[in-house]
């Protein structure tokens, strides 16, 4: 039999071992209760959102400016409404320019003639002597309402109208017995070119005036 001091010592050692064992088991139990990290859910077919990229906002300085209105001014003289080639053809084919005896107007359409007679700024040019052979042209400055009035009047009178350059050209031609006569009109911006001719209508006449005035 062991002495009492030894028994007491052994009992205290056993108690210490029991306490340590309890602590270790508690730690293991707590460790077992710790929440394990959950796996990150993966996509099961949901589409990846499409990213829409907006274009760059254009710089104001890069925005194209509208084309300037093709207004014209009344030329200083009749010679200035023709190219050199057309002027030479007219001078050789049916002189003179602006004979005072020629009273033919550049249109016989009443509403169009009213615009001419309203005081609108006009340059009048005629070729030939007083006879049944010649032409008269007016270059006239018109406002939008006057231009619309002229265009409507020409279409109502049966003129054939279409596009020419950046404007509208309207023409008519008739024949009576041995005489041919007609009118040609061109409207663009603030300009109106009106021509009436009798037995003398050079090919490309109106086109030449248009090119010269709006070049």
Short mmCIF file of C-alpha atoms in Angstrom, two decimals:
data_model
loop_
_atom_site.label_atom_id
_atom_site.label_comp_id
_atom_site.label_asym_id
_atom_site.label_seq_id
_atom_site.Cartn_x
_atom_site.Cartn_y
_atom_site.Cartn_z
CA UNK A 1 0.00 0.00 0.00
CA UNK A 2 1.32 3.42 -1.00
CA UNK A 3 1.79 6.09 1.54
CA UNK A 4 -0.97 8.75 1.73
CA UNK A 5 1.15 11.53 0.19
CA UNK A 6 1.69 9.44 -2.92
CA UNK A 7 -1.99 8.60 -3.19
CA UNK A 8 -2.90 12.23 -2.96
CA UNK A 9 -0.39 13.12 -5.66
CA UNK A 10 -1.72 10.48 -8.00
CA UNK A 11 -5.28 11.63 -7.48
CA UNK A 12 -4.34 15.24 -8.35
CA UNK A 13 -2.53 14.02 -11.54
CA UNK A 14 -5.52 12.01 -12.62
CA UNK A 15 -7.82 14.97 -12.06
CA UNK A 16 -5.53 17.20 -14.15
CA UNK A 17 -5.54 14.66 -16.97
CA UNK A 18 -9.33 14.54 -16.89
CA UNK A 19 -9.59 18.32 -17.11
CA UNK A 20 -7.16 18.48 -20.04
CA UNK A 21 -9.03 15.70 -21.80
CA UNK A 22 -12.30 17.59 -21.35
CA UNK A 23 -10.79 20.79 -22.76
CA UNK A 24 -9.39 18.98 -25.79
CA UNK A 25 -12.68 17.23 -26.47
CA UNK A 26 -14.56 20.53 -26.17
CA UNK A 27 -12.17 22.17 -28.61
CA UNK A 28 -12.63 19.34 -31.07
CA UNK A 29 -16.40 19.57 -30.68
CA UNK A 30 -16.35 23.32 -31.31
CA UNK A 31 -14.12 22.84 -34.31
CA UNK A 32 -16.60 20.37 -35.70
CA UNK A 33 -19.40 22.91 -35.34
CA UNK A 34 -17.65 25.61 -37.38
CA UNK A 35 -19.63 26.33 -40.61
CA UNK A 36 -17.78 25.04 -43.61
CA UNK A 37 -17.43 27.51 -46.50
CA UNK A 38 -20.30 27.09 -48.97
CA UNK A 39 -19.39 26.48 -52.60
CA UNK A 40 -19.98 29.41 -54.92
CA UNK A 41 -23.00 28.66 -57.09
CA UNK A 42 -22.17 28.35 -60.75
CA UNK A 43 -24.27 29.51 -63.70
CA UNK A 44 -26.72 26.94 -64.96
CA UNK A 45 -27.43 28.48 -68.35
CA UNK A 46 -28.15 32.12 -67.53
CA UNK A 47 -26.68 34.21 -70.43
CA UNK A 48 -23.88 36.61 -69.72
CA UNK A 49 -25.31 40.16 -69.88
CA UNK A 50 -24.40 41.87 -73.14
CA UNK A 51 -22.58 45.13 -72.66
CA UNK A 52 -23.75 47.89 -74.98
CA UNK A 53 -21.16 50.51 -75.70
CA UNK A 54 -22.43 53.89 -76.78
CA UNK A 55 -20.52 55.65 -79.51
CA UNK A 56 -18.63 58.80 -78.75
CA UNK A 57 -20.63 62.00 -78.84
CA UNK A 58 -19.45 63.90 -81.92
CA UNK A 59 -17.67 67.10 -81.19
CA UNK A 60 -19.74 70.15 -82.10
CA UNK A 61 -16.90 71.40 -84.26
CA UNK A 62 -17.07 68.20 -86.33
CA UNK A 63 -20.80 68.55 -87.14
CA UNK A 64 -21.09 69.41 -90.83
CA UNK A 65 -22.49 72.85 -91.50
CA UNK A 66 -25.47 73.17 -93.84
CA UNK A 67 -24.70 74.23 -97.36
CA UNK A 68 -25.07 77.98 -97.83
CA UNK A 69 -28.14 79.15 -99.73
CA UNK A 70 -27.21 79.73 -103.38
CA UNK A 71 -28.51 83.29 -103.65
CA UNK A 72 -27.38 85.49 -106.50
CA UNK A 73 -27.05 89.19 -107.15
CA UNK A 74 -28.15 91.04 -110.27
CA UNK A 75 -25.17 91.18 -112.67
CA UNK A 76 -23.81 94.55 -113.70
CA UNK A 77 -24.64 94.02 -117.41
CA UNK A 78 -26.29 91.57 -119.77
CA UNK A 79 -22.91 90.41 -121.04
CA UNK A 80 -22.24 89.05 -117.55
CA UNK A 81 -25.04 86.46 -117.63
CA UNK A 82 -23.41 84.42 -120.41
CA UNK A 83 -20.28 82.39 -120.88
CA UNK A 84 -17.81 83.75 -123.43
CA UNK A 85 -18.86 81.05 -125.91
CA UNK A 86 -22.59 81.76 -125.63
CA UNK A 87 -22.07 85.52 -125.81
CA UNK A 88 -20.06 85.07 -129.01
CA UNK A 89 -22.79 82.86 -130.52
CA UNK A 90 -25.51 85.42 -129.71
CA UNK A 91 -23.52 88.35 -131.05
CA UNK A 92 -22.92 86.51 -134.32
CA UNK A 93 -26.32 84.82 -134.60
CA UNK A 94 -28.83 87.57 -133.83
CA UNK A 95 -27.51 91.01 -132.91
CA UNK A 96 -27.90 93.54 -131.47
CA UNK A 97 -28.08 93.24 -127.70
CA UNK A 98 -30.87 95.32 -126.14
CA UNK A 99 -32.24 97.10 -129.20
CA UNK A 100 -34.65 99.73 -127.82
CA UNK A 101 -37.32 98.76 -130.34
CA UNK A 102 -37.69 95.23 -128.93
CA UNK A 103 -40.62 95.21 -126.49
CA UNK A 104 -41.14 91.46 -126.14
CA UNK A 105 -41.53 90.35 -122.51
CA UNK A 106 -39.85 87.28 -121.08
CA UNK A 107 -43.18 85.59 -120.24
CA UNK A 108 -46.82 85.69 -121.25
CA UNK A 109 -48.05 83.75 -118.18
CA UNK A 110 -50.23 86.31 -116.33
CA UNK A 111 -49.31 85.48 -112.72
CA UNK A 112 -45.63 85.23 -113.58
CA UNK A 113 -45.77 88.51 -115.46
CA UNK A 114 -47.33 90.17 -112.40
CA UNK A 115 -44.25 89.25 -110.39
CA UNK A 116 -42.06 90.89 -113.05
CA UNK A 117 -44.27 94.00 -113.01
CA UNK A 118 -44.36 94.20 -109.20
CA UNK A 119 -41.11 96.13 -109.01
CA UNK A 120 -38.88 93.11 -108.35
CA UNK A 121 -35.22 93.83 -109.05
CA UNK A 122 -34.63 92.75 -112.67
CA UNK A 123 -32.04 92.86 -115.43
CA UNK A 124 -33.65 92.64 -118.88
CA UNK A 125 -31.71 91.44 -121.91
CA UNK A 126 -32.94 91.03 -125.51
CA UNK A 127 -31.36 89.87 -128.74
CA UNK A 128 -32.34 90.89 -132.28
CA UNK A 129 -34.29 93.63 -133.98
CA UNK A 130 -38.05 94.19 -133.69
CA UNK A 131 -39.28 91.26 -135.76
CA UNK A 132 -40.49 87.70 -135.45
CA UNK A 133 -36.96 86.49 -134.70
CA UNK A 134 -35.37 87.01 -131.33
CA UNK A 135 -35.57 86.47 -127.58
CA UNK A 136 -35.90 88.34 -124.29
CA UNK A 137 -34.50 87.23 -120.93
CA UNK A 138 -35.00 88.63 -117.45
CA UNK A 139 -32.85 87.84 -114.43
CA UNK A 140 -35.04 88.65 -111.42
CA UNK A 141 -34.56 88.57 -107.65
CA UNK A 142 -37.60 86.97 -105.96
CA UNK A 143 -38.60 86.09 -102.42
CA UNK A 144 -39.88 82.59 -101.52
CA UNK A 145 -43.54 83.57 -101.97
CA UNK A 146 -42.87 85.05 -105.40
CA UNK A 147 -40.87 82.01 -106.45
CA UNK A 148 -43.74 79.77 -105.37
CA UNK A 149 -46.23 81.92 -107.28
CA UNK A 150 -44.16 81.69 -110.45
CA UNK A 151 -43.67 77.92 -110.14
CA UNK A 152 -47.36 77.29 -109.53
CA UNK A 153 -48.34 79.56 -112.44
CA UNK A 154 -46.02 77.75 -114.84
CA UNK A 155 -47.23 74.31 -113.83
CA UNK A 156 -50.87 75.43 -114.11
CA UNK A 157 -50.14 76.75 -117.61
CA UNK A 158 -48.94 73.31 -118.69
CA UNK A 159 -45.18 73.88 -118.62
CA UNK A 160 -43.03 70.77 -118.29
CA UNK A 161 -40.97 71.21 -115.11
CA UNK A 162 -38.00 69.23 -113.79
CA UNK A 163 -34.72 69.47 -111.95
CA UNK A 164 -31.73 71.36 -113.29
CA UNK A 165 -28.59 71.84 -111.21
CA UNK A 166 -29.90 72.78 -107.74
CA UNK A 167 -33.14 74.34 -108.97
CA UNK A 168 -36.20 73.85 -111.14
CA UNK A 169 -36.52 74.43 -114.88
CA UNK A 170 -39.88 74.77 -116.67
CA UNK A 171 -40.28 74.87 -120.46
CA UNK A 172 -42.94 75.08 -123.14
CA UNK A 173 -42.78 75.22 -126.92
CA UNK A 174 -45.43 75.71 -129.61
CA UNK A 175 -45.61 76.00 -133.36
CA UNK A 176 -48.09 78.09 -135.36
CA UNK A 177 -47.85 77.98 -139.13
CA UNK A 178 -44.18 78.70 -139.84
CA UNK A 179 -43.33 80.18 -136.45
CA UNK A 180 -41.96 78.37 -133.39
CA UNK A 181 -41.98 80.06 -130.03
CA UNK A 182 -41.75 79.16 -126.40
CA UNK A 183 -40.59 80.01 -122.90
CA UNK A 184 -37.96 78.68 -120.51
CA UNK A 185 -37.84 79.48 -116.79
CA UNK A 186 -35.37 78.59 -114.06
CA UNK A 187 -35.83 79.05 -110.29
CA UNK A 188 -33.18 78.56 -107.63
CA UNK A 189 -32.94 80.23 -104.21
CA UNK A 190 -33.62 83.96 -104.78
CA UNK A 191 -33.06 83.87 -108.54
CA UNK A 192 -35.52 83.56 -111.43
CA UNK A 193 -34.35 83.45 -115.04
CA UNK A 194 -37.23 83.87 -117.51
CA UNK A 195 -36.88 83.72 -121.30
CA UNK A 196 -39.35 84.00 -124.16
CA UNK A 197 -38.16 83.33 -127.69
CA UNK A 198 -39.56 83.43 -131.21
CA UNK A 199 -37.84 81.43 -133.95
CA UNK A 200 -34.53 81.88 -132.12
CA UNK A 201 -33.74 79.53 -129.25
CA UNK A 202 -30.04 78.61 -129.13
CA UNK A 203 -29.35 75.09 -127.85
CA UNK A 204 -28.32 75.14 -124.18
CA UNK A 205 -29.21 78.82 -123.73
CA UNK A 206 -30.88 78.55 -120.31
CA UNK A 207 -28.31 76.04 -119.07
CA UNK A 208 -25.53 78.46 -119.97
CA UNK A 209 -27.16 81.34 -118.07
CA UNK A 210 -27.72 79.11 -115.03
CA UNK A 211 -24.12 77.91 -115.00
CA UNK A 212 -22.79 81.45 -115.37
CA UNK A 213 -24.98 82.98 -112.64
CA UNK A 214 -24.58 80.17 -110.06
CA UNK A 215 -21.01 79.07 -110.80
#
